[in-house]
Short mmCIF file of C-alpha atoms (C1' of nucleotides) in Angstrom, two decimals:
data_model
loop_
_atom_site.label_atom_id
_atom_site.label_comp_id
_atom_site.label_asym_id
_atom_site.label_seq_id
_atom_site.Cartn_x
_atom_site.Cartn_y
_atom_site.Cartn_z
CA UNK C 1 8.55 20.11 46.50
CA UNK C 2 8.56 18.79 43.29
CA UNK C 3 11.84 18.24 41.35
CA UNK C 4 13.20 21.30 38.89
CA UNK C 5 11.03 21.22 35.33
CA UNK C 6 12.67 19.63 32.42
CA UNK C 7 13.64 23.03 30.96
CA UNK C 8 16.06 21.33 28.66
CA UNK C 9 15.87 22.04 24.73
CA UNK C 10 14.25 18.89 23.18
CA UNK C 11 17.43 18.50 20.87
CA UNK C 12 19.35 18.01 23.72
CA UNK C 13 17.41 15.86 25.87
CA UNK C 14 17.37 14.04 21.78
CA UNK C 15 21.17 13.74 22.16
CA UNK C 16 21.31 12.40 25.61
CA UNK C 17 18.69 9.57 24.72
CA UNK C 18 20.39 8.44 21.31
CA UNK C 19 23.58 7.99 23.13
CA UNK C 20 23.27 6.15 26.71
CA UNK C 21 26.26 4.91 28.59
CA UNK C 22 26.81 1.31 27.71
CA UNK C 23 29.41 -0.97 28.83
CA UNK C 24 32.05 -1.76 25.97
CA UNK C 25 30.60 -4.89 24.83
CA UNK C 26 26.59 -3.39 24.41
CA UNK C 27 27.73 -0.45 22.61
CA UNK C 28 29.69 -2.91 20.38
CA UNK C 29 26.16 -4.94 19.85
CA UNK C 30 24.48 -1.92 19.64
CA UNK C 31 26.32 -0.10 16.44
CA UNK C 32 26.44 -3.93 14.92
CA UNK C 33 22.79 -3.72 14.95
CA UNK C 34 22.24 -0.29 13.87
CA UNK C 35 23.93 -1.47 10.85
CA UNK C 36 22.45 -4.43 10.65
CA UNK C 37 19.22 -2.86 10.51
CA UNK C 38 19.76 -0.37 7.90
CA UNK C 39 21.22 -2.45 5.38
CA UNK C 40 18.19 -5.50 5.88
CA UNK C 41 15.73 -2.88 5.85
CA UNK C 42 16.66 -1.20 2.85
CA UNK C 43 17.26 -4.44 1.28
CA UNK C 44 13.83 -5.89 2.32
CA UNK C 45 11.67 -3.23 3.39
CA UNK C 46 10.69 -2.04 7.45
CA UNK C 47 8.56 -5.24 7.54
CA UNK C 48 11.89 -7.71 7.62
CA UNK C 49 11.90 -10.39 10.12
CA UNK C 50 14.43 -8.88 13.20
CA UNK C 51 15.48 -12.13 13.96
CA UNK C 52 17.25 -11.80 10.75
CA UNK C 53 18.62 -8.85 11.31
CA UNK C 54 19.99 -10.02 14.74
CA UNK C 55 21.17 -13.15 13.16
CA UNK C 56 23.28 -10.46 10.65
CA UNK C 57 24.10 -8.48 13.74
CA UNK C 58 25.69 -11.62 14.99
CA UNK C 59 23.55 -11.25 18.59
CA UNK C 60 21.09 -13.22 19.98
CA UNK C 61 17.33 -11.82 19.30
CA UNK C 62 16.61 -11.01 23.03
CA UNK C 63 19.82 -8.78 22.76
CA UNK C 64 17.97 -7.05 20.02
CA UNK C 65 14.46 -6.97 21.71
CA UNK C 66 16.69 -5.28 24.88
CA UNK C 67 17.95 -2.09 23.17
CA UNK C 68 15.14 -1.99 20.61
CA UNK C 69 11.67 -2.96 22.65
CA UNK C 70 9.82 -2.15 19.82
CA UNK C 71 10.71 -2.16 15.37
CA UNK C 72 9.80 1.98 15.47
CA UNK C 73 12.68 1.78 18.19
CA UNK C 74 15.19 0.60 15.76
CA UNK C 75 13.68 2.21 12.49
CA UNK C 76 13.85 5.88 14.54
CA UNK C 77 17.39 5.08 15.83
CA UNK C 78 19.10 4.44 12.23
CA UNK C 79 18.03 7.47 11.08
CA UNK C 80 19.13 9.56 14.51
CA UNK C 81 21.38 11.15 12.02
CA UNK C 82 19.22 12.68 9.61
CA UNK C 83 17.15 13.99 12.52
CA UNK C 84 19.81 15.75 13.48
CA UNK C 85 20.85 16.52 10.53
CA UNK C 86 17.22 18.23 10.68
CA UNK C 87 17.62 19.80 13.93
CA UNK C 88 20.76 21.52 12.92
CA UNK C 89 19.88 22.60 9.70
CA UNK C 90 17.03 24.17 10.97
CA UNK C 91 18.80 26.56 13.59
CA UNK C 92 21.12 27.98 10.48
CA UNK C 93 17.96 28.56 8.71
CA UNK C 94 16.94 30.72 11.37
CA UNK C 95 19.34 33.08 10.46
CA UNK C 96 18.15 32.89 6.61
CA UNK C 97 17.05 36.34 4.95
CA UNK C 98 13.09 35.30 3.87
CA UNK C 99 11.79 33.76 6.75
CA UNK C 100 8.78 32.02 4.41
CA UNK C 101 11.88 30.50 2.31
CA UNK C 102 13.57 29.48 5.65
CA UNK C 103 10.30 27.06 6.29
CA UNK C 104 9.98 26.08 2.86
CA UNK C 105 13.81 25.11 2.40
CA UNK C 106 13.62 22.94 5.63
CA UNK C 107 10.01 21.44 4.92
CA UNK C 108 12.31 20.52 1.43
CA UNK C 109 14.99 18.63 3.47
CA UNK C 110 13.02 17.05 5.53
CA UNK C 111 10.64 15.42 3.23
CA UNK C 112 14.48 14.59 1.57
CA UNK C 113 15.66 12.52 4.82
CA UNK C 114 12.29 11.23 5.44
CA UNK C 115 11.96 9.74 2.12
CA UNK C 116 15.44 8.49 2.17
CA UNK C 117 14.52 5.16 4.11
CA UNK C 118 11.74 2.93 3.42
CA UNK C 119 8.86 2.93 5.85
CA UNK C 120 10.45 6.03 7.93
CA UNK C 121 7.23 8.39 6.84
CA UNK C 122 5.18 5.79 8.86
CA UNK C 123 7.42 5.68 11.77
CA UNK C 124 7.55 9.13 12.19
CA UNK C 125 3.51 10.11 12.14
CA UNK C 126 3.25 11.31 15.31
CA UNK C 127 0.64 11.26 18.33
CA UNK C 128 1.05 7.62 19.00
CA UNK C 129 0.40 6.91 22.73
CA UNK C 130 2.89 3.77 22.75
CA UNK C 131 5.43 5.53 21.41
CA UNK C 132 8.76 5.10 23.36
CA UNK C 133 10.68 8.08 25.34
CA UNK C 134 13.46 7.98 22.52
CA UNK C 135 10.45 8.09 19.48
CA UNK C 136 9.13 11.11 21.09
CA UNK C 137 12.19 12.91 21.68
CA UNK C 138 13.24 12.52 17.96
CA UNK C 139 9.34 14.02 17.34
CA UNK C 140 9.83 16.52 20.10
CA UNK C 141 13.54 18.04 18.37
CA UNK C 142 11.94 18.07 15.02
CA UNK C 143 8.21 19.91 16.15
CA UNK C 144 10.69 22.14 18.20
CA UNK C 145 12.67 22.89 15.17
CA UNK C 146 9.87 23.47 12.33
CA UNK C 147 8.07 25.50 14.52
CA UNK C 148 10.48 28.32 15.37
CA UNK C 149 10.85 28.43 11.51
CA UNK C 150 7.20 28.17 11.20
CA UNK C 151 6.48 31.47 13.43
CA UNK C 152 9.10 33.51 12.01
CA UNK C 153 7.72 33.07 9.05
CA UNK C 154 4.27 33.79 9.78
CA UNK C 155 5.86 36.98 12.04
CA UNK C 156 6.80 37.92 8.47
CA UNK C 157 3.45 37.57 6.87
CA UNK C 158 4.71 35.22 4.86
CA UNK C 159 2.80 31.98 6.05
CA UNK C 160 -0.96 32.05 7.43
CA UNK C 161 -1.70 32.26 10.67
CA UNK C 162 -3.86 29.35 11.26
CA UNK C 163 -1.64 26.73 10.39
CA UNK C 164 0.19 24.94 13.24
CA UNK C 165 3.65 22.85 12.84
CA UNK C 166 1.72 19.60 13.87
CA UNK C 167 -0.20 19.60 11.16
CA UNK C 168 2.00 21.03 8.68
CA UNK C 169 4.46 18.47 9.75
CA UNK C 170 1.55 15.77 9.66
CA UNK C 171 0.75 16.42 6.01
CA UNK C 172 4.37 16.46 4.78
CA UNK C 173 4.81 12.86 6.20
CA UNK C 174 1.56 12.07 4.63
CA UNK C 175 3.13 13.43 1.13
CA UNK C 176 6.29 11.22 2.09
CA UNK C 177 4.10 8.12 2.51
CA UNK C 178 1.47 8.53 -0.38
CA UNK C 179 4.85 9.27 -2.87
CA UNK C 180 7.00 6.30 -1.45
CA UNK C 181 6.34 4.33 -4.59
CA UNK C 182 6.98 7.15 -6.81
CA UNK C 183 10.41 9.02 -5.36
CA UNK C 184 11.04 12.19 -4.36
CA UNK C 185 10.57 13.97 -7.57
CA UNK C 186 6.82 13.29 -6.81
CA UNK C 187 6.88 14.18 -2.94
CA UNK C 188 8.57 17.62 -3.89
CA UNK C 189 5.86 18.35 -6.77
CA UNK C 190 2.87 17.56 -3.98
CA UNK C 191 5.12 19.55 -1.14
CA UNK C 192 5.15 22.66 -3.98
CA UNK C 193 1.05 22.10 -3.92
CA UNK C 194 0.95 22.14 0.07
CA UNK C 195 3.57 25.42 0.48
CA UNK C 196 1.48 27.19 -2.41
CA UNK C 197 -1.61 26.74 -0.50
CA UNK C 198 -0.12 28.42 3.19
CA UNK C 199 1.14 30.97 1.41
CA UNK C 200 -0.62 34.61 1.77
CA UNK P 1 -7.38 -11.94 -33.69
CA UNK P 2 -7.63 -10.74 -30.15
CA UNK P 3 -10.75 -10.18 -27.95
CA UNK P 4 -12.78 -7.14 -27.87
CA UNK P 5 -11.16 -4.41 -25.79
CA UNK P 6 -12.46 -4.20 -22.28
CA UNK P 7 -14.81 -0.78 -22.57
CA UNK P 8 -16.71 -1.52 -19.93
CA UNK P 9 -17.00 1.18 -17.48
CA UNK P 10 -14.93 0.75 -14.66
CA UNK P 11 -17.35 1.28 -12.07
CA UNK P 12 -19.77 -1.71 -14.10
CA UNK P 13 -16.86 -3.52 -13.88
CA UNK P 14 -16.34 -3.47 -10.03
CA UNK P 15 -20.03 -4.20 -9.37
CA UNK P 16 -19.44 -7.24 -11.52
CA UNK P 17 -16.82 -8.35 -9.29
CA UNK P 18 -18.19 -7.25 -5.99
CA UNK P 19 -20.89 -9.75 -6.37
CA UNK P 20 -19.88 -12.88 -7.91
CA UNK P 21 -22.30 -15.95 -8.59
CA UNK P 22 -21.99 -18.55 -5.68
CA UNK P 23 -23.43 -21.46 -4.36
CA UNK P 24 -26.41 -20.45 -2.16
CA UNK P 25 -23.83 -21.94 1.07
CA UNK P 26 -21.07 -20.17 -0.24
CA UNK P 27 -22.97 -17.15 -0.52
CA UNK P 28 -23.97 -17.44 3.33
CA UNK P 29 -20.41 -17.54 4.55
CA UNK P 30 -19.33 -14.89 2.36
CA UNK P 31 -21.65 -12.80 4.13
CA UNK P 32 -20.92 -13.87 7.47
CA UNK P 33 -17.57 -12.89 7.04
CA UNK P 34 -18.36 -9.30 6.04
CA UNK P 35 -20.66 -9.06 8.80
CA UNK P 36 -17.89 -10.64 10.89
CA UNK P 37 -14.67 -9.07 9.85
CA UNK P 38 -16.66 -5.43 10.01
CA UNK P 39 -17.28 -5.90 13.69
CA UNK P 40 -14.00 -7.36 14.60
CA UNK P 41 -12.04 -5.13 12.48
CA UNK P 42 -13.81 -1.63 14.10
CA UNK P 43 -13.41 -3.24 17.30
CA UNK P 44 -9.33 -4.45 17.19
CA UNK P 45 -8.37 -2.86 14.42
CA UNK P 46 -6.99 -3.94 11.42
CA UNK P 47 -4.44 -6.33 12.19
CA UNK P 48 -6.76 -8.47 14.47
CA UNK P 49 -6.07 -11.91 13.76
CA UNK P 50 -8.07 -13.56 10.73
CA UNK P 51 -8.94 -16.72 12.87
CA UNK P 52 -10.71 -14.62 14.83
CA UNK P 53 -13.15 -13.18 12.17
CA UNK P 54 -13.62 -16.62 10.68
CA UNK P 55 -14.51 -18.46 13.67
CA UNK P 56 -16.48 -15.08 14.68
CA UNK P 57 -18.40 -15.85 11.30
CA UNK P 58 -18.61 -19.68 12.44
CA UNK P 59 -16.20 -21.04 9.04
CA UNK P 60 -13.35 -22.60 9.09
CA UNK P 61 -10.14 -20.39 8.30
CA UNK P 62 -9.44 -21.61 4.94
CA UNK P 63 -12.64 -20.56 3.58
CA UNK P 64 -11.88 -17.22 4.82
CA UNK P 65 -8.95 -17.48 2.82
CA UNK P 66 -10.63 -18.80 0.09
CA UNK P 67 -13.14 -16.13 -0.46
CA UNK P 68 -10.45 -12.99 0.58
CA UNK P 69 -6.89 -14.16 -0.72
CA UNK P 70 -5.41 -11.33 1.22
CA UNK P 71 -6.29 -9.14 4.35
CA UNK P 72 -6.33 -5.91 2.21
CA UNK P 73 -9.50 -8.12 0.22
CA UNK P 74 -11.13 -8.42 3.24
CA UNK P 75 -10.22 -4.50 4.06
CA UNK P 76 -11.88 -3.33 0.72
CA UNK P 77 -14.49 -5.71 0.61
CA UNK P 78 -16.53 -4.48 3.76
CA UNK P 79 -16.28 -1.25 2.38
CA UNK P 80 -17.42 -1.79 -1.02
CA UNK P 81 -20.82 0.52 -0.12
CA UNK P 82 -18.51 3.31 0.39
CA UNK P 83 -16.81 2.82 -3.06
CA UNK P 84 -20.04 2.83 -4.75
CA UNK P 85 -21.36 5.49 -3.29
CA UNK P 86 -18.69 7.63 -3.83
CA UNK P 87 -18.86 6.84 -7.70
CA UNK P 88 -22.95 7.42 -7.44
CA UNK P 89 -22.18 11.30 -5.89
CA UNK P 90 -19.50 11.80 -8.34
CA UNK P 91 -21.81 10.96 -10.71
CA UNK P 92 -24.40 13.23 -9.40
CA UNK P 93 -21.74 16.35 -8.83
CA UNK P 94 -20.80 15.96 -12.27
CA UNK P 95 -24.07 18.32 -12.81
CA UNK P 96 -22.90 20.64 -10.18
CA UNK P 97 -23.05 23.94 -11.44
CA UNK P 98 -19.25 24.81 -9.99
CA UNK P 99 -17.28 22.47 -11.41
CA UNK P 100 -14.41 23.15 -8.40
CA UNK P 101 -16.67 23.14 -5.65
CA UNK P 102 -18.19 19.88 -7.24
CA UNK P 103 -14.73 18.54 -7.06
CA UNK P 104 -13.92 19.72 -3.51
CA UNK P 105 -17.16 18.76 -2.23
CA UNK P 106 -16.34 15.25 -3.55
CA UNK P 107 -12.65 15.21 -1.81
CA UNK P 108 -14.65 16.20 1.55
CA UNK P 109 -16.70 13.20 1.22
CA UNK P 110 -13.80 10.68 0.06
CA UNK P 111 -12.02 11.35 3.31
CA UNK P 112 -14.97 11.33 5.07
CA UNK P 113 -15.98 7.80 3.99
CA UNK P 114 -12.37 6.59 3.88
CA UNK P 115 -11.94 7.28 7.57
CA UNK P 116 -14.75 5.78 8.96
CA UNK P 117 -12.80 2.40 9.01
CA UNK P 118 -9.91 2.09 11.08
CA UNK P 119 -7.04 0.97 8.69
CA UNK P 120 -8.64 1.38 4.94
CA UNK P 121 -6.68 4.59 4.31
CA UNK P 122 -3.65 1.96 3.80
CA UNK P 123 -5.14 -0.23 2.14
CA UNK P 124 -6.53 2.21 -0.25
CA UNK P 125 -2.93 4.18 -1.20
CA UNK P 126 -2.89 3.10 -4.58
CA UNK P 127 0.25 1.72 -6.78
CA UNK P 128 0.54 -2.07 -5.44
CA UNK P 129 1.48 -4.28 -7.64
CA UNK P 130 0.29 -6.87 -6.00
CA UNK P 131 -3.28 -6.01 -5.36
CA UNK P 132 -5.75 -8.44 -6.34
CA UNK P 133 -8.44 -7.93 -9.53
CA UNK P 134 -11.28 -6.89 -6.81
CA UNK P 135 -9.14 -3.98 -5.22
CA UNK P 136 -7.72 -2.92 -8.04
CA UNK P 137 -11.36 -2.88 -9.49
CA UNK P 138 -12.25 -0.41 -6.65
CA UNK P 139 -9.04 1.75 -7.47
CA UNK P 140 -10.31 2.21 -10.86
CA UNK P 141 -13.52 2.80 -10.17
CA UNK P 142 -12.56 5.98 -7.63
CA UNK P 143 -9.87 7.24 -9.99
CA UNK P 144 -12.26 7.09 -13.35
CA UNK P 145 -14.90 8.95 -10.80
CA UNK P 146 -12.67 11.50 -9.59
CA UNK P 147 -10.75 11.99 -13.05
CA UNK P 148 -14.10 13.36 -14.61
CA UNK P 149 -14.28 15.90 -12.02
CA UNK P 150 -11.19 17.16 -11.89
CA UNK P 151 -11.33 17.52 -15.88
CA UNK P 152 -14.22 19.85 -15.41
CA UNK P 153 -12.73 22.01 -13.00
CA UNK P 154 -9.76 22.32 -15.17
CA UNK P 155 -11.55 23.17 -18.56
CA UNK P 156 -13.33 25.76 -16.05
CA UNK P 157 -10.25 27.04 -15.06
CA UNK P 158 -10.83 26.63 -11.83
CA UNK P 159 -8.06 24.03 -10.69
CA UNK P 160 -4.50 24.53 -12.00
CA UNK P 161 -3.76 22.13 -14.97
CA UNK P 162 -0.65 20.49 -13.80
CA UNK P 163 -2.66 18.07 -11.19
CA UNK P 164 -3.52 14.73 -11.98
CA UNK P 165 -6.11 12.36 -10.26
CA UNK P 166 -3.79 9.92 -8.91
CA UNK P 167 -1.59 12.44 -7.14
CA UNK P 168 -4.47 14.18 -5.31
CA UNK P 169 -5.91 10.54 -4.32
CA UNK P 170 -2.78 9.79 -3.21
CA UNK P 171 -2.54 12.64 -1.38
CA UNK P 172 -6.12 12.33 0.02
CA UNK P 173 -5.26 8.95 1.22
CA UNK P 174 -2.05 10.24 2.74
CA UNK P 175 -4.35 13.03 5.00
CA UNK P 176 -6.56 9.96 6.14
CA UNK P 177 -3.80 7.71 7.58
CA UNK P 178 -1.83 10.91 9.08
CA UNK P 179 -4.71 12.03 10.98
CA UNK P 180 -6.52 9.20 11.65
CA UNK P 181 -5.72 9.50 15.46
CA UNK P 182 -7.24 12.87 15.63
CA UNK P 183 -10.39 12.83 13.75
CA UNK P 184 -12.15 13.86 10.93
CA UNK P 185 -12.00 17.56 11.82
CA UNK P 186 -8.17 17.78 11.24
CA UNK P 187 -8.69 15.59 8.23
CA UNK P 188 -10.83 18.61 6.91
CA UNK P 189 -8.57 21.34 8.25
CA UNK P 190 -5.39 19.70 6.10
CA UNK P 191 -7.72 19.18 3.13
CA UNK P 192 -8.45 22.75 3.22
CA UNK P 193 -4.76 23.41 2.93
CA UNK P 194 -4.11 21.11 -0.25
CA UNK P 195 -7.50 22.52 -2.31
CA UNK P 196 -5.76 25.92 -1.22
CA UNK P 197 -2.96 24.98 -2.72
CA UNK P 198 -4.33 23.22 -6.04
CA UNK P 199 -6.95 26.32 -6.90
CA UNK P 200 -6.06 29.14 -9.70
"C1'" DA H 1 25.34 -5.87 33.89
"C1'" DC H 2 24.77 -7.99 29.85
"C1'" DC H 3 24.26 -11.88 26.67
"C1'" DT H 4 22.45 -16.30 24.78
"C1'" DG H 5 19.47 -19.49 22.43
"C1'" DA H 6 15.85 -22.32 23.33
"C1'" DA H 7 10.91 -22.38 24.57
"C1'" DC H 8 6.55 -20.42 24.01
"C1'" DA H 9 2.63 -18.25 21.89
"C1'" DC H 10 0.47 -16.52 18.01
"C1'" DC H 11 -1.07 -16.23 13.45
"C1'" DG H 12 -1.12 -16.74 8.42
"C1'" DT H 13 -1.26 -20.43 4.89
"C1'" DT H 14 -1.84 -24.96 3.00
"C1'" DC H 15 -3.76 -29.46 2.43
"C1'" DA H 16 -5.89 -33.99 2.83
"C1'" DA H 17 -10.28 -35.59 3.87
"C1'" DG H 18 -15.14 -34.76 3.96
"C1'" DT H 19 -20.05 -33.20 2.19
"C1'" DA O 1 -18.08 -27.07 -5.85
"C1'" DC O 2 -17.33 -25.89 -1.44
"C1'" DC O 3 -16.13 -26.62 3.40
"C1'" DT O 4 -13.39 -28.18 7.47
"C1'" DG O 5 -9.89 -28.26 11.00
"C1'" DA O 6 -5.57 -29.89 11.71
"C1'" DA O 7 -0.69 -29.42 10.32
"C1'" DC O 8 2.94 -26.49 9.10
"C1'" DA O 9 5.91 -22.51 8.96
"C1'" DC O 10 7.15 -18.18 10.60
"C1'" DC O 11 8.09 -14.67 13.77
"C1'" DG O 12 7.82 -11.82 17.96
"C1'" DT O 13 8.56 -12.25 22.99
"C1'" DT O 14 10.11 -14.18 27.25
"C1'" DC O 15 13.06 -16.62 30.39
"C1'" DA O 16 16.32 -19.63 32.73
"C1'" DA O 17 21.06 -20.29 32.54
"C1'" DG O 18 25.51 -18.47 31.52
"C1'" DT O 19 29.64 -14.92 31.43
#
DNA sequence: ACCTGAACACCGTTCAAGT
DNA sequence: ACCTGAACACCGTTCAAGT
């Protein structure tokens, strides 16, 4: 008999896998390289050497490499907040009057917190195969989360019916990425073009 | 007194530069590392190692480097067919008698060409400052092709007036690299979205 | 259980010597 | 004028030794 299905809402099962038990002293490593990371990667982009920002961290690289096996690792986990951020914004939009301006609001925010950190657009394109457990759970709590707003709104007539949240969510990263040199006045003018186009 | 303004058309201007006078030898190697970096780049992708493609072309490494300063050269360089091709059917749909469809029918075969290499989507996205005269050549050669059309279609009124060419390449590009794990046929569906959106 | 830093492997880039 | 391959520098990854 196989074990009970994972019935758990992806947002929590995100929670759970942003914060693992750690003894004292990892956790303490852990945040100093969270912070680490943010600052050298705003400073010099998502290509930075980590041994730098382990050197900043003040932790040996392989202590890096543990809680971050791969760079998407530790670009995802800087940001856990925003997707959050995301996830809960999202379920008080739900609740929004125009279920069309719902989905349009949140596609607005998160092309917002996407944009706010450079190479995070590229990080977050989904359907990689490599991608670790905590990568897809952060995809997993955001698809979850557009695409209750997404049917509502096309329940309401608002949006068309062959559109899917992958793909909307896919193009919206691909506005983030294509306007990373310009800012987000730019994204939001392309993200108008996209929104007037699944309109009915 | 300065020179004579450069009026030369932009897609002259890129032939010019995609085929430089060399020494019969250096002409040889050149080609062998097209040849070369084509097969080994649609086989590992593109961040196989250089070495690779030059000792897969039988040259040392620094004539690699010689002839293609960066890896984004090399990128552009194999694909310098597509380019021109793309600026011979623009130049052909500029007689279209739809001026929008002529316009969308060129999009459809932009992204078509630009995904057919693993990795050129990138190193197409426009904007770097660092790009070298040959890639920037190709840049301008795309934009002035796909500036004409979208002109037409907006003195026909058939595409709204506050687009401009670089946005919608930009955005093109964008579609490429977010789909370019699933295909051409989500490509197409997303395109369909942004023309959608960009009509009047 | 977790950390460390040195060792290793890999790859891009440069350069002195060659034709 | 162009080519070569070795030398160098850099960085990600692993591992034996330590707490």
């Amino acid at each position: 008999m196989p074990q009970a299905p994972p019935t758990t809402d992806p947002r929590a099962r995100l929670t759970e896998l942003a914060r693992p038990p750690m003894r004292a002293d990892a956790r303490r490593n852990y945040e100093a390289l969270l912070d680490a990371a943010d600052e050298i990667f705003s400073r010099r982009g998502p290509d930075a050497p980590l041994d730098e920002i382990a050197r900043r961290a003040g932790v040996g690289n392989a202590t890096l490499y543990r809680h971050f096996p791969s760079r998407r690792d530790l670009l995802v986990a800087i940001c856990i907040g925003d997707v959050e951020a995301l996830c809960a914004l999202g379920n008080r939009l739900q609740r929004h009057p125009g279920a069309g301006e719902a989905l349009t609001k949140w596609l607005r925010a998160y092309i917002k917190h996407v944009s706010s950190k450079r190479g995070l657009p590229a990080a977050f394109t989904t359907g990689r195969r490599e991608d670790s457990e905590f990568v897809s759970a952060c995809h997993a709590a955001i698809n979850a989360t557009g695409s209750a707003l997404l049917k509502k709104a096309q329940d309401a007539d608002e949006i068309r019916d062959d559109v899917n949240i992958v793909e909307l969510i896919a193009l919206v990263n691909a506005i983030a990425i294509a306007t990373e040199s310009q800012g987000l006045r730019e994204a939001n003018r392309l993200l108008g073009l996209v929104i007037g186009g699944i309109g009915r």
